[in-house]
CSV table of C-alpha atoms and ligand atoms in Angstrom, one decimal:
chain,number,residue,atom,x,y,z
A,22,MET,CA,37.4,106.6,85.8
A,23,LYS,CA,38.6,105.6,82.4
A,24,ALA,CA,41.3,102.9,82.2
A,25,ARG,CA,43.1,100.7,79.6
A,26,VAL,CA,43.8,97.1,80.3
A,27,ALA,CA,45.8,94.8,78.3
A,28,VAL,CA,44.4,91.1,78.3
A,29,LEU,CA,46.8,88.4,77.6
A,30,ALA,CA,44.7,85.3,78.0
A,31,GLY,CA,47.6,82.8,76.8
A,32,ASP,CA,47.0,79.1,76.7
A,33,GLY,CA,45.1,76.1,78.1
A,34,ILE,CA,42.7,77.1,80.8
A,35,GLY,CA,44.1,80.9,80.5
A,36,PRO,CA,41.4,81.9,78.1
A,37,GLU,CA,38.6,80.2,80.1
A,38,VAL,CA,39.4,81.8,83.6
A,39,ILE,CA,40.2,85.3,81.9
A,40,ALA,CA,36.7,85.2,80.4
A,41,GLU,CA,35.4,85.2,84.0
A,42,GLY,CA,37.7,87.9,85.1
A,43,LEU,CA,36.7,90.2,82.2
A,44,ARG,CA,32.9,89.5,82.9
A,45,CYS,CA,33.7,90.7,86.6
A,46,LEU,CA,35.6,93.7,85.3
A,47,HIS,CA,32.4,94.6,83.1
A,48,ALA,CA,30.2,94.2,85.9
A,49,ILE,CA,32.4,96.4,88.3
A,50,ALA,CA,32.4,99.0,85.6
A,51,GLU,CA,28.6,99.0,85.2
A,52,LEU,CA,28.0,98.9,89.0
A,53,PHE,CA,30.5,101.6,89.9
A,54,GLY,CA,30.2,103.8,86.5
A,55,HIS,CA,33.7,103.3,85.1
A,56,GLU,CA,34.9,103.0,81.6
A,57,PHE,CA,37.5,100.2,81.1
A,58,GLU,CA,38.9,99.4,77.7
A,59,LEU,CA,39.8,95.9,77.5
A,60,ILE,CA,42.5,95.0,74.9
A,61,PRO,CA,42.9,91.3,74.0
A,62,LEU,CA,46.5,90.4,72.8
A,63,PRO,CA,48.4,87.6,71.4
A,64,PHE,CA,50.7,85.9,74.1
A,65,GLY,CA,52.4,82.8,75.1
A,66,GLY,CA,52.2,79.5,73.1
A,67,ALA,CA,49.3,81.0,70.9
A,68,ALA,CA,51.4,83.8,69.9
A,69,ILE,CA,54.2,81.5,69.0
A,70,ASP,CA,51.7,79.9,66.8
A,71,SER,CA,50.3,83.0,65.3
A,72,HIS,CA,53.1,85.4,65.2
A,73,ALA,CA,56.3,83.1,66.0
A,74,ASP,CA,57.0,85.0,69.1
A,75,PRO,CA,55.6,84.4,72.5
A,76,LEU,CA,55.6,88.3,73.1
A,77,PRO,CA,54.8,89.8,69.7
A,78,GLU,CA,55.9,93.5,69.6
A,79,ARG,CA,52.3,94.7,69.2
A,80,THR,CA,51.4,93.0,72.4
A,81,LEU,CA,54.4,94.6,74.3
A,82,SER,CA,53.8,98.0,73.0
A,83,ALA,CA,50.1,97.6,74.0
A,84,CYS,CA,51.2,96.6,77.6
A,85,ARG,CA,53.4,99.5,78.0
A,86,ALA,CA,50.5,101.8,77.0
A,87,ALA,CA,47.9,100.3,79.1
A,88,ASP,CA,47.3,101.2,82.9
A,89,ALA,CA,47.5,97.3,83.7
A,90,VAL,CA,48.2,94.0,82.3
A,91,LEU,CA,45.8,91.0,83.1
A,92,LEU,CA,47.2,87.6,82.2
A,93,GLY,CA,45.7,84.1,82.2
A,94,ALA,CA,48.5,81.5,81.9
A,95,VAL,CA,51.1,80.1,79.3
A,96,GLY,CA,52.5,76.9,78.3
A,97,GLY,CA,51.5,73.5,77.2
A,98,PRO,CA,53.0,70.3,76.0
A,99,GLN,CA,52.9,71.3,72.4
A,100,TRP,CA,55.4,74.1,73.0
A,101,ALA,CA,57.6,71.9,75.6
A,102,ALA,CA,59.8,69.9,73.1
A,103,PRO,CA,63.5,69.8,74.4
A,104,GLN,CA,64.7,71.2,71.0
A,105,ALA,CA,62.2,74.1,70.8
A,106,ALA,CA,63.6,77.4,69.7
A,107,LEU,CA,60.9,79.3,71.3
A,108,ARG,CA,59.0,78.8,74.6
A,109,PRO,CA,55.9,80.5,76.0
A,110,GLU,CA,57.4,81.2,79.2
A,111,GLU,CA,60.0,83.1,77.6
A,112,GLY,CA,57.3,85.7,76.8
A,113,LEU,CA,56.5,86.1,80.5
A,114,LEU,CA,60.1,86.7,81.5
A,115,ARG,CA,60.6,89.2,78.8
A,116,LEU,CA,57.2,91.1,79.6
A,117,ARG,CA,58.4,91.3,83.5
A,118,ALA,CA,61.8,92.5,82.3
A,119,ALA,CA,60.3,95.2,79.8
A,120,LEU,CA,57.8,96.5,82.4
A,121,GLY,CA,60.4,96.6,85.3
A,122,THR,CA,58.1,94.5,87.8
A,123,PHE,CA,60.6,93.8,90.4
A,124,ALA,CA,58.0,93.1,93.2
A,125,ASN,CA,55.7,90.1,93.3
A,126,LEU,CA,52.7,90.0,95.5
A,127,ARG,CA,51.0,86.8,96.6
A,128,PRO,CA,48.3,87.2,99.1
A,129,VAL,CA,47.5,84.0,100.7
A,130,LYS,CA,43.9,84.0,102.4
A,131,VAL,CA,42.1,81.0,103.7
A,132,HIS,CA,38.4,81.6,103.1
A,133,ALA,CA,36.3,80.6,106.1
A,134,ALA,CA,34.3,78.1,104.1
A,135,LEU,CA,37.3,76.3,102.7
A,136,ALA,CA,39.5,75.7,105.7
A,137,ASP,CA,38.6,71.9,105.3
A,138,ALA,CA,40.0,71.9,101.5
A,139,SER,CA,43.5,72.4,102.9
A,140,THR,CA,45.8,69.3,103.5
A,141,LEU,CA,46.7,70.8,106.9
A,142,LYS,CA,44.3,70.8,109.8
A,143,ALA,CA,41.4,73.3,109.6
A,144,GLU,CA,42.4,74.5,113.1
A,145,VAL,CA,45.9,75.5,111.7
A,146,VAL,CA,44.8,77.4,108.6
A,147,HIS,CA,41.5,78.8,109.7
A,148,GLY,CA,41.9,82.6,109.6
A,149,VAL,CA,45.2,82.7,107.8
A,150,ASP,CA,45.5,85.9,105.8
A,151,LEU,CA,49.1,86.6,104.7
A,152,LEU,CA,50.9,88.5,102.0
A,153,PHE,CA,54.3,87.5,100.4
A,154,VAL,CA,56.3,90.3,98.9
A,155,ARG,CA,59.1,88.6,96.8
A,156,GLU,CA,61.8,90.2,94.9
A,157,LEU,CA,61.6,89.3,91.3
A,158,THR,CA,64.4,90.6,89.2
A,159,GLY,CA,67.7,90.0,91.4
A,160,GLY,CA,69.5,87.4,93.3
A,161,ILE,CA,70.8,83.9,92.2
A,162,TYR,CA,68.4,83.5,89.2
A,163,PHE,CA,69.9,86.6,87.5
A,164,GLY,CA,73.6,86.3,88.7
A,165,ASP,CA,76.5,85.1,86.4
A,166,LYS,CA,76.4,81.5,85.7
A,167,HIS,CA,79.0,79.1,84.6
A,168,ARG,CA,79.2,75.3,83.9
A,169,ASP,CA,81.9,73.0,82.7
A,170,ALA,CA,81.9,69.3,82.9
A,171,HIS,CA,83.3,69.4,86.5
A,172,ARG,CA,81.9,72.4,88.0
A,173,ALA,CA,78.9,74.7,88.1
A,174,THR,CA,78.3,78.2,89.5
A,175,ASP,CA,75.4,80.4,90.3
A,176,VAL,CA,76.1,83.7,91.6
A,177,CYS,CA,73.8,85.3,94.0
A,178,SER,CA,74.1,89.2,94.2
A,179,TYR,CA,71.8,91.9,95.5
A,180,THR,CA,72.6,95.7,95.5
A,181,ALA,CA,71.5,98.0,98.4
A,182,ALA,CA,69.3,99.7,96.2
A,183,GLU,CA,67.4,96.7,95.0
A,184,ILE,CA,66.7,95.7,98.6
A,185,GLU,CA,65.7,99.2,99.5
A,186,ARG,CA,63.0,99.5,96.8
A,187,ILE,CA,61.4,96.0,97.6
A,188,THR,CA,61.4,96.9,101.4
A,189,ARG,CA,59.7,100.0,100.6
A,190,VAL,CA,57.0,98.1,98.7
A,191,ALA,CA,56.6,95.6,101.6
A,192,GLY,CA,56.5,98.6,104.2
A,193,ARG,CA,53.8,100.3,102.4
A,194,LEU,CA,51.6,97.2,102.2
A,195,ALA,CA,52.3,96.3,105.7
A,196,GLN,CA,51.2,99.9,106.8
A,197,SER,CA,47.8,99.2,105.0
A,198,ARG,CA,47.3,95.9,106.7
A,199,ARG,CA,48.3,94.7,110.4
A,200,ARG,CA,51.7,96.6,110.5
A,201,ARG,CA,53.7,93.4,110.9
A,202,LEU,CA,56.6,92.8,108.6
A,203,THR,CA,58.7,89.6,108.7
A,204,SER,CA,61.9,89.6,106.6
A,205,ILE,CA,63.1,86.2,105.4
A,206,ASP,CA,67.0,85.6,105.1
A,207,LYS,CA,69.8,83.1,105.9
A,208,ALA,CA,72.0,85.8,107.4
A,209,ASN,CA,73.7,83.2,109.5
A,210,VAL,CA,75.4,81.9,106.3
A,211,LEU,CA,75.0,84.3,103.4
A,212,GLU,CA,76.8,87.7,102.7
A,213,THR,CA,73.7,88.9,100.5
A,214,SER,CA,71.4,88.1,103.5
A,215,ARG,CA,73.5,90.1,105.9
A,216,LEU,CA,73.4,93.0,103.4
A,217,TRP,CA,69.5,92.2,103.1
A,218,ARG,CA,68.9,92.4,107.0
A,219,GLU,CA,71.2,95.5,107.3
A,220,VAL,CA,69.5,97.6,104.7
A,221,CYS,CA,66.0,96.2,105.5
A,222,THR,CA,66.3,97.3,109.1
A,223,ARG,CA,67.7,100.7,108.1
A,224,VAL,CA,64.7,101.3,105.7
A,225,VAL,CA,62.1,100.4,108.1
A,226,ALA,CA,63.6,102.3,111.1
A,227,ARG,CA,63.8,105.4,109.0
A,228,GLU,CA,60.6,105.2,106.8
A,229,PHE,CA,58.3,102.9,108.5
A,230,PRO,CA,58.7,103.4,112.2
A,231,ASP,CA,55.2,102.5,112.8
A,232,LEU,CA,55.8,98.7,111.7
A,233,THR,CA,56.8,95.8,113.9
A,234,LEU,CA,59.8,94.1,112.0
A,235,GLU,CA,61.3,90.8,112.6
A,236,HIS,CA,63.9,88.9,110.7
A,237,VAL,CA,63.4,85.1,110.4
A,238,LEU,CA,65.8,82.5,108.9
A,239,VAL,CA,64.4,80.9,105.7
A,240,ASP,CA,64.6,77.4,107.3
A,241,ALA,CA,62.8,78.5,110.5
A,242,ALA,CA,60.0,80.4,108.3
A,243,ALA,CA,59.6,77.1,106.0
A,244,MET,CA,58.8,75.4,109.3
A,245,HIS,CA,56.7,78.3,111.0
A,246,LEU,CA,54.4,78.7,107.8
A,247,ILE,CA,53.0,75.3,108.2
A,248,ARG,CA,53.0,75.2,112.1
A,249,ALA,CA,51.5,78.5,112.7
A,250,PRO,CA,50.6,80.5,109.7
A,251,ARG,CA,48.2,82.9,111.4
A,252,ASP,CA,51.3,84.5,113.0
A,253,PHE,CA,52.5,86.2,109.7
A,254,ASP,CA,51.1,89.4,108.1
A,255,VAL,CA,53.4,90.6,105.3
A,256,LEU,CA,56.6,88.5,104.5
A,257,LEU,CA,59.4,90.0,102.5
A,258,THR,CA,61.9,87.7,100.6
A,259,GLU,CA,64.5,87.8,98.0
A,260,ASN,CA,63.8,85.8,94.8
A,261,LEU,CA,65.0,82.2,95.4
A,262,PHE,CA,63.6,82.1,99.1
A,263,GLY,CA,60.3,83.5,97.7
A,264,ASP,CA,59.8,81.1,94.8
A,265,ILE,CA,60.0,78.2,97.3
A,266,LEU,CA,58.0,79.5,100.1
A,267,THR,CA,55.1,81.0,98.0
A,268,ASP,CA,54.5,77.5,96.7
A,269,GLU,CA,54.6,76.1,100.2
A,270,ALA,CA,52.2,78.8,101.2
A,271,ALA,CA,49.8,78.3,98.3
A,272,MET,CA,49.0,74.9,99.9
A,273,LEU,CA,47.5,76.6,103.0
A,274,ALA,CA,44.5,77.8,100.8
A,275,GLY,CA,43.8,74.2,99.5
A,276,SER,CA,44.0,74.8,95.8
A,277,LEU,CA,46.2,76.6,93.3
A,278,GLY,CA,43.1,77.8,91.5
A,279,LEU,CA,42.3,80.1,94.3
A,280,LEU,CA,45.3,82.3,94.6
A,281,PRO,CA,46.0,85.7,92.8
A,282,SER,CA,49.2,87.5,92.3
A,283,ALA,CA,50.6,90.9,91.0
A,284,CYS,CA,54.0,92.0,89.6
A,285,LEU,CA,54.6,95.6,90.5
A,286,GLY,CA,57.4,98.0,89.5
A,287,GLU,CA,58.0,101.8,90.4
A,288,GLY,CA,54.9,103.2,88.9
A,289,ARG,CA,51.2,102.1,89.2
A,290,ARG,CA,51.2,99.8,86.3
A,291,GLY,CA,51.4,96.1,87.1
A,292,ILE,CA,50.8,92.6,85.7
A,293,TYR,CA,48.2,90.6,87.3
A,294,GLU,CA,47.7,86.8,87.0
A,295,PRO,CA,46.4,83.8,88.9
A,296,ILE,CA,49.4,81.7,90.2
A,297,HIS,CA,48.4,78.6,88.5
A,298,GLY,CA,49.6,77.4,85.1
A,299,SER,CA,47.7,76.4,81.9
A,300,ALA,CA,46.5,73.1,83.3
A,301,PRO,CA,46.5,71.3,80.0
A,302,ASP,CA,45.0,68.3,81.9
A,303,ILE,CA,41.7,70.1,82.3
A,304,ALA,CA,41.9,72.7,79.5
A,305,GLY,CA,38.8,73.1,77.3
A,306,ARG,CA,36.4,71.2,79.5
A,307,GLY,CA,35.2,74.5,81.2
A,308,ILE,CA,35.6,73.2,84.8
A,309,ALA,CA,38.8,75.5,85.8
A,310,ASN,CA,38.6,77.4,89.0
A,311,PRO,CA,38.3,81.3,87.8
A,312,TYR,CA,38.6,82.4,91.6
A,313,GLY,CA,42.4,83.1,91.5
A,314,THR,CA,41.8,85.2,88.2
A,315,ILE,CA,39.0,87.1,89.6
A,316,LEU,CA,41.0,87.9,92.8
A,317,SER,CA,43.8,89.0,90.5
A,318,VAL,CA,41.3,91.4,88.9
A,319,ALA,CA,40.6,92.8,92.4
A,320,LEU,CA,44.5,93.3,93.1
A,321,LEU,CA,44.5,95.3,89.6
A,322,LEU,CA,41.7,97.5,90.8
A,323,ARG,CA,43.4,98.2,94.1
A,324,HIS,CA,47.0,98.5,93.0
A,325,SER,CA,47.0,99.8,89.4
A,326,LEU,CA,43.6,101.7,89.1
A,327,GLU,CA,43.5,102.8,92.9
A,328,LEU,CA,40.0,101.6,93.1
A,329,GLY,CA,40.1,100.1,96.7
A,330,ALA,CA,36.1,100.1,97.2
A,331,GLU,CA,35.7,98.3,94.0
A,332,ALA,CA,38.5,95.6,94.7
A,333,ALA,CA,36.9,95.0,98.3
A,334,ALA,CA,33.4,94.5,96.5
A,335,LEU,CA,34.7,91.9,94.3
A,336,GLU,CA,36.6,90.1,97.2
A,337,GLN,CA,33.4,90.2,99.4
A,338,ALA,CA,31.5,88.8,96.3
A,339,VAL,CA,34.0,86.0,96.0
A,340,GLU,CA,34.0,85.3,99.7
A,341,ALA,CA,30.0,85.3,99.7
A,342,ALA,CA,30.1,82.9,96.7
A,343,LEU,CA,32.5,80.5,98.5
A,344,GLY,CA,30.4,80.8,101.6
A,345,ASP,CA,27.5,79.8,99.8
A,346,GLY,CA,29.1,76.7,98.4
A,347,ALA,CA,29.8,78.0,95.1
A,348,ARG,CA,32.8,75.5,94.2
A,349,THR,CA,34.5,74.2,91.1
A,350,SER,CA,35.6,70.7,91.0
A,351,ASP,CA,39.0,71.4,92.6
A,352,ILE,CA,37.5,72.5,95.8
A,353,ALA,CA,34.1,70.9,96.0
A,354,PRO,CA,33.7,68.3,98.5
A,355,ALA,CA,33.1,64.7,97.2
A,356,GLY,CA,29.5,64.0,96.5
A,357,THR,CA,28.4,67.6,95.8
A,358,ARG,CA,27.7,68.9,92.5
A,359,ALA,CA,30.8,71.2,91.2
A,360,LEU,CA,30.2,74.4,89.3
A,361,SER,CA,31.6,75.0,85.8
A,362,THR,CA,34.1,78.0,85.4
A,363,ARG,CA,31.1,80.0,83.9
A,364,GLU,CA,28.8,79.2,86.9
A,365,ALA,CA,31.4,80.1,89.4
A,366,GLY,CA,32.0,83.5,87.6
A,367,GLU,CA,28.2,84.0,87.6
A,368,ALA,CA,28.0,83.1,91.3
A,369,VAL,CA,30.5,86.0,92.0
A,370,ILE,CA,28.7,88.5,89.7
A,371,SER,CA,25.4,87.9,91.1
A,372,ARG,CA,26.7,88.7,94.7
A,373,LEU,CA,28.5,91.9,93.8
A,374,GLN,CA,27.3,95.0,95.6
A,375,ARG,CA,28.2,98.6,96.2
A,376,PRO,CA,29.4,99.1,99.6
A,377,GLY,CA,26.9,100.6,102.0
B,424,NAD,P1,49.4,74.1,86.6
B,424,NAD,O1,49.3,75.0,87.6
B,424,NAD,O2,49.0,74.3,85.3
B,424,NAD,O3,48.6,72.6,87.0
B,424,NAD,C1,48.8,72.0,88.3
B,424,NAD,C2,47.6,71.1,88.6
B,424,NAD,O4,46.6,72.0,89.2
B,424,NAD,C3,47.0,70.5,87.4
B,424,NAD,O5,46.5,69.3,88.0
B,424,NAD,C4,45.8,71.5,87.1
B,424,NAD,O6,44.8,70.7,86.7
B,424,NAD,C5,45.3,72.0,88.5
B,424,NAD,N1,45.0,73.4,88.2
B,424,NAD,C6,45.8,74.5,88.0
B,424,NAD,N2,45.0,75.4,87.9
B,424,NAD,C7,43.7,75.1,88.3
B,424,NAD,C8,42.3,75.9,88.2
B,424,NAD,N3,42.3,77.3,87.9
B,424,NAD,N4,41.4,75.2,88.5
B,424,NAD,C9,41.5,73.7,88.8
B,424,NAD,N5,42.5,73.3,88.8
B,424,NAD,C10,43.9,73.8,88.4
B,424,NAD,O7,50.9,73.4,86.7
B,424,NAD,P2,51.7,72.4,85.6
B,424,NAD,O8,50.8,71.3,85.2
B,424,NAD,O9,52.9,72.1,86.2
B,424,NAD,O10,52.0,73.3,84.3
B,424,NAD,C11,51.2,73.3,83.1
B,424,NAD,C12,51.8,74.2,82.2
B,424,NAD,O11,51.6,75.5,82.8
B,424,NAD,C13,53.2,74.2,82.0
B,424,NAD,O12,53.4,74.4,80.5
B,424,NAD,C14,53.9,75.0,82.7
B,424,NAD,O13,55.1,75.6,82.2
B,424,NAD,C15,53.0,76.4,82.7
B,424,NAD,N6,52.9,77.3,83.8
B,424,NAD,C16,52.7,78.6,83.5
B,424,NAD,C17,52.7,79.4,84.6
B,424,NAD,C18,52.2,80.9,84.1
B,424,NAD,O14,51.7,81.1,83.0
B,424,NAD,N7,52.6,81.9,85.2
B,424,NAD,C19,52.9,79.0,85.8
B,424,NAD,C20,53.1,77.7,86.1
B,424,NAD,C21,53.1,76.9,85.2
């Protein structure tokens, strides 16, 4: 197949990890006979410096015309002054809004070889394979805000239509996995959560009768996630709860550098990025972990290009590399030699195989 991918490397370690993601895409194209046009575009702090805009018009129109967007990370101390008029992170929010990506997917899989890398006990995290589906464009982050000297208000609002469409995304994904959907809310206190629970129950009953649906209060979910994380398959959350719980869940895997994410809208186009930031403390040293970016490339292949076999081949190559001890410094056991970013990318590419 032919596909066009907009590549927004961004700042800090962004370009370093994206370079490995792109080498994997090239390797997949060669192995499976595809033609991927990869279009590098200015974005984030780098684009503030070059275009006085974190999301230049040229970048946005190329993203709109692409089949998928692959993104590194944005930000850094040079653009973080309190009085700064332009911020790299603003580019991210504008991009998500412009592409209408309302569903954030964050898979958390604990690789067999890395159960020891987590701060939790290996027997608790071993075998964890869960997927968060977080609503990304509604709720308290986007409601009316007010503040005066004595009082501040943030309004949390959801429409039934917003809840229906995110439930459908989670329902379809649960059908492709272990068919268990856990919806997280605070229905004992919040009206938005009561609507969330009602709409979610209705959509699942009508459209996904083959799924097992359970509702869990957010406080109980936070506890359950570190007590028995293997119990979960797909977790559906509104925006604020998802923001908090996905960071908690990231720690099950041991390092921020391992985890991918996807932002999806109504169509097939999505934005794919590792969950970590630009890591200014290690940028430029060639030691960043590229696995989160490479696994984001796998999500891109699966969700935007509908290339499931290619996605699985890449995921298996990462699993094999980790199993053979190919570790960057964030996950290497003390006393062992850590791989560079480039060597870790190489370790994946050398293990890529066509299925069968
Ligand atoms: P961070 O994720 O950049 O780094 C946190 C810690 O994790 C650092 O010690 C870093 O070295 C380490 N780390 C992160 N990714 C790693 C990788 N791939 N390999 C090895 N170690 C890794 O978070 P931060 O330090 O809070 O933020 C730095 C900048 O990134 C800020 O400007 C922030 O706004 C931005 N940020 C951007 C995004 C994004 O682009 N989506 C997300 C989060 C933070």
